[in-house]
XYZ file of C-alpha atoms in Angstrom:
508
model
C 58.759 -7.757 21.990
C 57.819 -11.143 23.454
C 55.593 -12.157 20.502
C 58.113 -10.730 18.011
C 60.855 -12.923 19.474
C 58.511 -15.910 19.575
C 57.469 -15.684 15.918
C 61.066 -15.161 14.761
C 62.349 -18.199 16.692
C 59.391 -20.313 15.544
C 60.047 -19.448 11.890
C 63.562 -20.914 11.883
C 63.721 -23.457 14.720
C 61.303 -26.083 13.413
C 63.384 -26.750 10.296
C 65.996 -28.482 12.428
C 63.366 -30.725 13.995
C 62.119 -32.203 10.696
C 64.316 -35.334 10.781
C 63.160 -36.060 14.349
C 59.531 -35.411 13.365
C 59.837 -37.763 10.406
C 61.147 -40.536 12.659
C 58.707 -39.927 15.515
C 55.500 -39.573 13.472
C 56.537 -41.727 10.507
C 55.747 -38.770 8.239
C 55.970 -39.039 4.464
C 57.830 -36.528 2.318
C 54.546 -34.850 1.333
C 53.454 -34.615 4.967
C 56.782 -33.026 5.937
C 56.285 -30.460 3.171
C 52.857 -29.559 4.557
C 54.188 -29.424 8.122
C 56.519 -26.668 6.936
C 54.111 -24.952 4.521
C 50.823 -24.935 6.477
C 52.027 -22.127 8.745
C 53.165 -19.577 6.104
C 50.219 -20.333 3.812
C 47.632 -19.435 6.466
C 49.788 -16.609 7.855
C 50.240 -14.891 4.489
C 46.578 -15.307 3.597
C 45.351 -13.582 6.765
C 47.904 -10.801 7.401
C 45.957 -8.062 5.618
C 42.631 -9.152 7.135
C 44.085 -9.289 10.658
C 45.820 -5.924 10.344
C 42.541 -4.337 9.323
C 40.695 -6.216 12.087
C 43.118 -4.816 14.664
C 42.324 -1.290 13.479
C 38.652 -2.036 14.115
C 38.514 -4.031 17.374
C 41.727 -2.752 18.971
C 45.336 -3.717 18.299
C 46.044 -4.673 21.910
C 42.950 -6.863 22.041
C 43.966 -8.618 18.821
C 47.515 -9.092 20.167
C 46.199 -10.750 23.332
C 43.790 -12.989 21.386
C 46.568 -14.014 19.008
C 49.080 -14.595 21.804
C 46.726 -16.706 23.920
C 45.667 -18.728 20.882
C 49.266 -19.178 19.718
C 50.362 -20.441 23.150
C 47.387 -22.805 23.480
C 47.763 -24.281 19.993
C 51.540 -24.618 20.493
C 51.018 -26.577 23.724
C 48.516 -28.949 22.085
C 50.554 -29.349 18.887
C 53.731 -30.196 20.832
C 52.160 -33.557 21.720
C 50.734 -34.272 18.252
C 50.262 -38.041 17.858
C 50.276 -37.956 14.047
C 51.550 -35.938 11.107
C 47.977 -34.890 10.248
C 47.534 -33.480 13.768
C 50.805 -31.559 13.459
C 49.794 -30.116 10.062
C 46.471 -28.926 11.526
C 48.326 -27.435 14.485
C 50.733 -25.558 12.216
C 47.768 -24.122 10.305
C 46.276 -22.992 13.632
C 49.573 -21.328 14.531
C 49.458 -19.489 11.199
C 45.933 -18.249 12.027
C 46.942 -16.815 15.399
C 50.402 -15.772 14.205
C 48.789 -13.477 11.626
C 47.370 -11.500 14.563
C 50.755 -10.933 16.214
C 53.192 -9.161 13.886
C 50.872 -6.430 12.491
C 49.601 -5.783 16.033
C 53.093 -5.268 17.457
C 54.209 -2.871 14.713
C 50.964 -0.872 14.699
C 51.029 -0.582 18.514
C 54.538 0.895 18.241
C 53.136 3.526 15.859
C 50.566 4.590 18.451
C 52.597 4.127 21.649
C 55.397 6.332 20.285
C 53.875 9.250 18.322
C 57.133 11.239 18.638
C 59.178 10.285 15.514
C 62.603 9.818 17.149
C 61.295 7.514 19.879
C 59.212 5.615 17.337
C 62.263 5.151 15.125
C 64.231 3.678 18.030
C 61.283 1.427 18.923
C 61.130 0.153 15.323
C 64.887 -0.529 15.449
C 64.435 -2.571 18.646
C 61.466 -4.371 17.043
C 63.652 -5.288 14.040
C 66.459 -6.318 16.410
C 64.094 -8.717 18.181
C 63.085 -10.228 14.870
C 66.691 -10.616 13.666
C 67.830 -11.893 17.064
C 65.062 -14.476 17.118
C 65.961 -15.612 13.615
C 69.586 -16.030 14.726
C 68.626 -17.935 17.875
C 66.161 -20.232 16.104
C 68.616 -22.685 14.464
C 70.848 -22.882 17.547
C 67.983 -23.076 20.027
C 66.021 -25.560 17.919
C 68.980 -27.861 17.450
C 69.778 -27.822 21.192
C 66.172 -28.578 22.224
C 65.846 -31.481 19.785
C 69.181 -32.896 20.926
C 68.378 -32.694 24.655
C 64.591 -33.188 24.732
C 62.262 -33.942 21.786
C 60.909 -32.041 18.797
C 57.766 -30.900 20.656
C 59.911 -28.853 23.076
C 60.364 -26.269 20.305
C 56.613 -25.629 20.283
C 56.271 -25.675 24.080
C 58.678 -22.725 24.342
C 55.790 -20.475 23.247
C 54.032 -20.904 26.599
C 56.629 -19.333 28.961
C 57.309 -16.557 26.411
C 53.622 -15.616 26.114
C 52.683 -15.797 29.814
C 54.476 -12.543 30.839
C 52.742 -10.729 27.978
C 49.282 -11.930 29.040
C 50.010 -11.206 32.724
C 51.564 -7.731 32.391
C 50.263 -6.522 29.024
C 46.814 -5.299 30.179
C 48.471 -2.911 32.651
C 51.430 -1.813 30.510
C 50.200 -1.696 26.895
C 47.689 1.041 25.936
C 44.836 0.160 23.564
C 44.497 1.891 20.194
C 42.088 1.552 17.279
C 40.604 3.402 14.341
C 37.934 5.668 15.922
C 35.641 5.386 12.873
C 36.418 2.046 11.249
C 33.240 1.298 9.279
C 31.658 -2.124 8.858
C 33.799 -5.187 8.161
C 33.714 -6.262 4.500
C 33.535 -10.066 4.613
C 33.769 -10.547 0.793
C 37.082 -8.666 0.830
C 38.428 -10.988 3.541
C 37.510 -14.001 1.391
C 39.048 -12.371 -1.670
C 42.290 -11.639 0.241
C 42.539 -15.335 1.096
C 41.853 -16.285 -2.527
C 44.705 -13.987 -3.537
C 47.403 -14.868 -1.044
C 46.943 -18.608 -0.449
C 47.089 -19.726 -4.129
C 49.984 -17.354 -4.904
C 52.040 -18.442 -1.896
C 51.239 -22.118 -2.553
C 52.165 -21.829 -6.229
C 55.427 -20.029 -5.500
C 56.488 -22.623 -2.912
C 55.707 -25.541 -5.256
C 57.568 -23.835 -8.111
C 60.575 -23.343 -5.816
C 60.508 -27.003 -4.756
C 59.586 -28.855 -7.955
C 60.068 -26.374 -10.800
C 57.571 -25.213 -13.463
C 54.387 -27.275 -13.748
C 50.749 -26.700 -14.684
C 49.333 -26.869 -11.134
C 51.490 -24.209 -9.422
C 51.342 -21.907 -12.458
C 47.544 -22.198 -12.475
C 47.464 -21.456 -8.732
C 49.558 -18.309 -9.194
C 47.441 -17.231 -12.167
C 44.221 -17.709 -10.205
C 45.620 -15.762 -7.250
C 46.676 -12.867 -9.494
C 43.237 -12.795 -11.121
C 41.625 -12.643 -7.665
C 44.105 -9.885 -6.824
C 42.711 -7.800 -9.685
C 39.169 -8.342 -8.403
C 40.295 -7.524 -4.841
C 41.926 -4.220 -5.826
C 38.876 -3.222 -7.898
C 36.613 -3.848 -4.908
C 38.835 -1.876 -2.539
C 38.863 1.106 -4.890
C 35.080 0.946 -5.289
C 34.521 0.791 -1.513
C 36.985 3.631 -0.939
C 35.234 5.875 -3.482
C 31.787 4.934 -2.152
C 32.950 5.587 1.411
C 34.262 9.031 0.504
C 30.954 9.870 -1.158
C 28.924 8.636 1.836
C 31.210 10.461 4.266
C 30.546 13.682 2.407
C 26.798 13.145 2.641
C 26.592 11.691 6.189
C 26.906 13.766 9.324
C 28.944 12.651 12.347
C 30.720 9.475 13.347
C 27.547 7.379 13.165
C 27.350 7.868 9.406
C 30.973 6.830 8.967
C 30.506 3.714 11.122
C 27.522 2.585 9.019
C 29.460 2.523 5.764
C 31.325 -0.579 4.560
C 35.023 0.211 4.771
C 37.625 -1.284 2.404
C 39.720 -4.048 3.926
C 42.844 -2.478 2.421
C 43.123 1.266 1.966
C 44.706 1.275 -1.503
C 45.102 5.054 -1.292
C 48.132 4.347 0.930
C 50.015 3.267 -2.196
C 49.421 6.714 -3.678
C 51.871 8.016 -1.070
C 55.270 7.804 -2.791
C 57.156 7.490 0.481
C 54.978 4.553 1.566
C 55.098 2.689 -1.766
C 58.846 3.239 -2.254
C 59.641 2.001 1.252
C 57.508 -1.117 0.646
C 59.281 -1.723 -2.689
C 62.705 -1.390 -1.054
C 61.707 -3.910 1.630
C 60.387 -6.444 -0.888
C 63.507 -6.231 -3.070
C 65.839 -6.448 -0.058
C 64.068 -9.552 1.284
C 63.911 -11.054 -2.226
C 67.680 -10.810 -2.614
C 68.507 -11.708 1.005
C 66.530 -14.965 1.059
C 68.041 -16.073 -2.220
C 71.479 -15.549 -0.679
C 70.633 -17.427 2.535
C 69.291 -20.338 0.455
C 72.629 -20.626 -1.325
C 74.796 -20.016 1.746
C 73.077 -22.697 3.851
C 73.731 -25.289 1.122
C 77.318 -24.143 0.643
C 78.219 -24.294 4.338
C 76.582 -27.662 4.992
C 77.230 -29.526 1.730
C 80.522 -28.086 0.463
C 82.165 -27.000 3.734
C 80.879 -30.019 5.691
C 79.331 -28.048 8.552
C 76.394 -29.368 10.577
C 73.142 -27.345 10.605
C 73.907 -25.963 14.068
C 77.505 -25.109 13.076
C 76.283 -23.224 10.007
C 73.728 -21.425 12.181
C 76.478 -20.342 14.594
C 78.635 -19.203 11.651
C 75.861 -16.840 10.555
C 75.309 -15.326 14.014
C 77.920 -12.497 13.714
C 76.242 -11.248 10.539
C 72.784 -11.374 12.110
C 74.133 -9.484 15.134
C 75.442 -6.896 12.652
C 71.854 -6.493 11.415
C 70.763 -5.574 14.947
C 73.696 -3.191 15.512
C 73.200 -1.416 12.165
C 69.493 -0.954 12.860
C 70.221 0.720 16.191
C 73.083 2.881 14.900
C 71.069 4.487 12.088
C 68.491 5.884 14.547
C 70.684 8.833 15.625
C 72.164 9.052 12.100
C 68.858 10.178 10.537
C 68.982 13.304 12.726
C 71.871 14.473 10.519
C 71.299 12.618 7.244
C 68.004 12.478 5.347
C 66.243 9.111 5.813
C 66.076 8.490 2.050
C 69.865 8.666 1.786
C 70.262 6.320 4.781
C 67.964 3.767 3.111
C 69.825 4.218 -0.180
C 73.186 3.799 1.582
C 72.024 0.621 3.307
C 70.824 -0.858 0.014
C 74.124 0.132 -1.631
C 76.006 -1.620 1.177
C 73.906 -4.720 0.485
C 74.838 -4.423 -3.167
C 78.516 -4.433 -2.129
C 77.937 -7.743 -0.320
C 76.454 -9.264 -3.470
C 79.387 -7.854 -5.482
C 81.797 -9.887 -3.329
C 79.769 -13.037 -4.036
C 79.248 -12.377 -7.747
C 82.908 -11.716 -8.547
C 84.758 -13.501 -5.710
C 86.367 -16.930 -5.504
C 84.282 -19.330 -3.367
C 86.798 -22.154 -3.357
C 89.004 -21.045 -0.454
C 86.728 -21.756 2.505
C 83.726 -19.861 3.807
C 85.543 -16.655 4.876
C 84.648 -14.646 1.748
C 80.986 -15.660 1.819
C 80.598 -14.963 5.539
C 82.264 -11.569 5.035
C 79.814 -10.853 2.214
C 76.954 -11.869 4.524
C 78.260 -9.492 7.197
C 78.372 -6.572 4.745
C 74.954 -7.511 3.385
C 73.392 -7.697 6.860
C 74.807 -4.305 7.836
C 73.060 -2.862 4.800
C 69.789 -4.716 5.392
C 69.691 -3.712 9.055
C 70.176 -0.037 8.224
C 67.769 0.089 5.286
C 64.948 -1.989 6.770
C 64.817 -0.119 10.077
C 64.380 3.259 8.413
C 62.099 2.010 5.628
C 59.787 0.371 8.192
C 59.658 3.639 10.124
C 58.857 5.510 6.904
C 56.016 3.067 6.200
C 54.492 3.656 9.629
C 55.098 7.397 9.525
C 53.561 7.805 6.059
C 50.281 6.118 7.062
C 47.708 7.861 9.287
C 47.771 6.606 12.887
C 44.257 5.155 12.576
C 45.434 3.028 9.606
C 48.637 1.788 11.274
C 47.348 -1.795 11.520
C 46.676 -1.953 7.782
C 50.057 -0.326 7.048
C 51.874 -2.799 9.299
C 50.029 -5.704 7.647
C 51.078 -4.478 4.196
C 54.674 -4.261 5.408
C 54.516 -7.802 6.824
C 52.917 -9.103 3.617
C 55.768 -7.505 1.685
C 58.195 -9.427 3.906
C 56.401 -12.705 3.120
C 56.156 -12.078 -0.629
C 59.767 -10.905 -0.910
C 61.024 -13.949 0.994
C 58.956 -16.387 -1.059
C 59.854 -14.836 -4.403
C 63.543 -14.778 -3.505
C 63.497 -18.465 -2.646
C 61.404 -19.392 -5.673
C 62.930 -17.288 -8.442
C 66.586 -17.101 -7.391
C 66.413 -20.701 -6.136
C 65.045 -21.848 -9.503
C 67.767 -19.958 -11.389
C 70.411 -21.477 -9.103
C 69.036 -24.991 -9.646
C 68.702 -24.561 -13.418
C 72.271 -23.283 -13.716
C 73.559 -26.181 -11.613
C 71.729 -28.763 -13.725
C 72.816 -27.163 -16.989
C 76.501 -26.884 -16.056
C 77.136 -30.134 -14.154
C 79.535 -32.462 -15.964
C 80.056 -35.669 -13.994
C 83.332 -37.564 -14.567
C 83.173 -40.297 -17.188
C 83.882 -43.056 -14.681
C 80.737 -42.351 -12.654
C 78.207 -43.808 -15.108
C 79.494 -47.360 -14.820
C 80.187 -47.228 -11.070
C 76.817 -46.274 -9.548
C 73.119 -46.959 -10.178
C 71.432 -44.719 -12.734
C 69.101 -43.354 -10.041
C 71.998 -42.076 -7.922
C 73.594 -40.452 -10.962
C 70.285 -38.777 -11.847
C 69.900 -37.398 -8.313
C 73.401 -35.949 -8.498
C 72.374 -34.199 -11.696
C 69.331 -32.693 -9.989
C 70.723 -31.179 -6.766
C 73.989 -30.429 -4.981
C 72.834 -32.632 -2.096
C 72.455 -35.538 -4.526
C 76.011 -35.010 -5.792
C 77.426 -34.941 -2.250
C 75.580 -38.170 -1.386
C 76.885 -39.773 -4.571
C 80.483 -38.745 -3.748
C 80.219 -40.469 -0.363
C 79.722 -43.847 -2.124
C 82.711 -43.501 -4.464
C 86.451 -44.136 -4.014
C 88.655 -41.145 -3.143
C 89.860 -39.789 -6.532
C 86.473 -40.255 -8.209
C 84.642 -38.754 -5.222
C 86.901 -35.691 -5.355
C 86.226 -35.319 -9.068
C 82.452 -35.457 -8.494
C 82.640 -32.840 -5.731
C 84.809 -30.567 -7.884
C 82.321 -30.807 -10.762
C 79.377 -30.190 -8.426
C 81.062 -27.186 -6.782
C 81.861 -25.664 -10.181
C 78.284 -26.142 -11.424
C 76.811 -24.788 -8.193
C 79.102 -21.753 -8.199
C 78.038 -20.920 -11.767
C 74.484 -20.444 -10.501
C 75.648 -18.516 -7.440
C 77.494 -15.971 -9.581
C 74.360 -15.443 -11.691
C 71.957 -15.063 -8.758
C 74.366 -12.768 -6.885
C 74.699 -10.586 -10.011
C 70.881 -10.353 -10.220
C 70.689 -9.375 -6.543
C 73.475 -6.823 -7.099
C 71.508 -5.150 -9.908
C 68.281 -5.172 -7.858
C 69.939 -3.609 -4.812
C 71.702 -0.964 -6.900
C 68.407 -0.121 -8.613
C 66.533 -0.006 -5.293
C 69.243 2.280 -3.887
C 68.814 4.740 -6.759
C 65.012 4.583 -6.391
C 65.220 5.333 -2.656
C 67.685 8.181 -3.150
C 65.539 9.837 -5.822
C 62.017 9.340 -4.421
C 62.808 9.707 -0.707
C 65.342 12.544 -1.010
C 62.834 15.176 0.153
C 61.905 13.394 3.394
C 63.404 15.693 6.049
C 65.902 14.682 8.682
C 64.566 13.651 12.103
C 64.013 16.372 14.653
């Protein structure tokens, strides 16, 4: 749980240090973008490769290597003298971070073979991740305020030390007993798939449609086709060789696929992955909107908005723990479907509610949504692990983590783009603005809600109020659309889970 908590805190805490980093290192806007993006780009590109590597060399060994490397790179990066140094350090953290999450989830699969104990362990794992995400904004803001931005990175060292000191005695090793040879071309292909796709999606989310990010996504998808073809070929060749060879030595001499695509032929596995991706897609689109609403329209500081979201994130933890005994009486597929339907109810409140009377409605919707996500994700993650053979648990965990990354990125990119396009298309600034402010300020207000809020701060009272009213109305038009899309997706995912997973028996 130590590395789970660390990665979750690290994912959200650094965002609140960006202004301090910009001042301290004199970083440009492009450098700040790469400081944020270097970590997820490398992480996403290596998750599948690292999950498969853990199956081969040992999941505990990979966890220790990743933890030691993460702590060492964090300590060095905390004292980065330049933005370039910090970008390189963040890429290094992505490299070692890719070793951590698949290792923790796959170790749970092997430490707890009994389904009920495993399900509780997965719920606690998810609770650590949600708890870390909740602590990140608060913790990060406090550290920057009282120390300096590098303190956020230094926190990794005291969190990792107990793991490295006690882990060898307490954590049992596990691996695939007959893993086969490592397929280096597949590792390269996996990078050529994930890195361009993730890069393209992030650029599209930030700057909108353009030739470069679209080409990057297209190239990544083309490499994805080649990657899947190679995995199928290696799987078929391996099955043929296994039939001809005798003993473990013959199986070890064959080249094994990096990703066992036959896992997706299991309907329970593929449906649980799909539910996770859609849930994260919708959830991240909602968080993107809510953070802007609380800070720009309600006037809350980043730390205040983080605190406002804590009850809902705690609800995620509570729901995940409560559904563990529930699946002893109710089939897991119906629990997943119910959680997704509860999430849909949260989006219903946003899509058809009035956002103009303070944040109470939106925070209530977030609470309902998080209850649903906590319930659905805990059980779907357990179904993913349970559907895969124990010797392939590292690969299964890596696929689950990759689904998390892709769902989060797509939610930010697609729903964020729809939100921005709706805002820009529906904004109608008051007539008096054009002659009162520079054209550049007016153009920025037409681009983003933040630009409109900044513009209002330079105007006299009545005109400022009129600008904010117009901006709120335009922003809310996009929110209603994106929430309606998320509502449809969650309702569809709920039906899918109920139909496909209905035959999965209750826990014993």
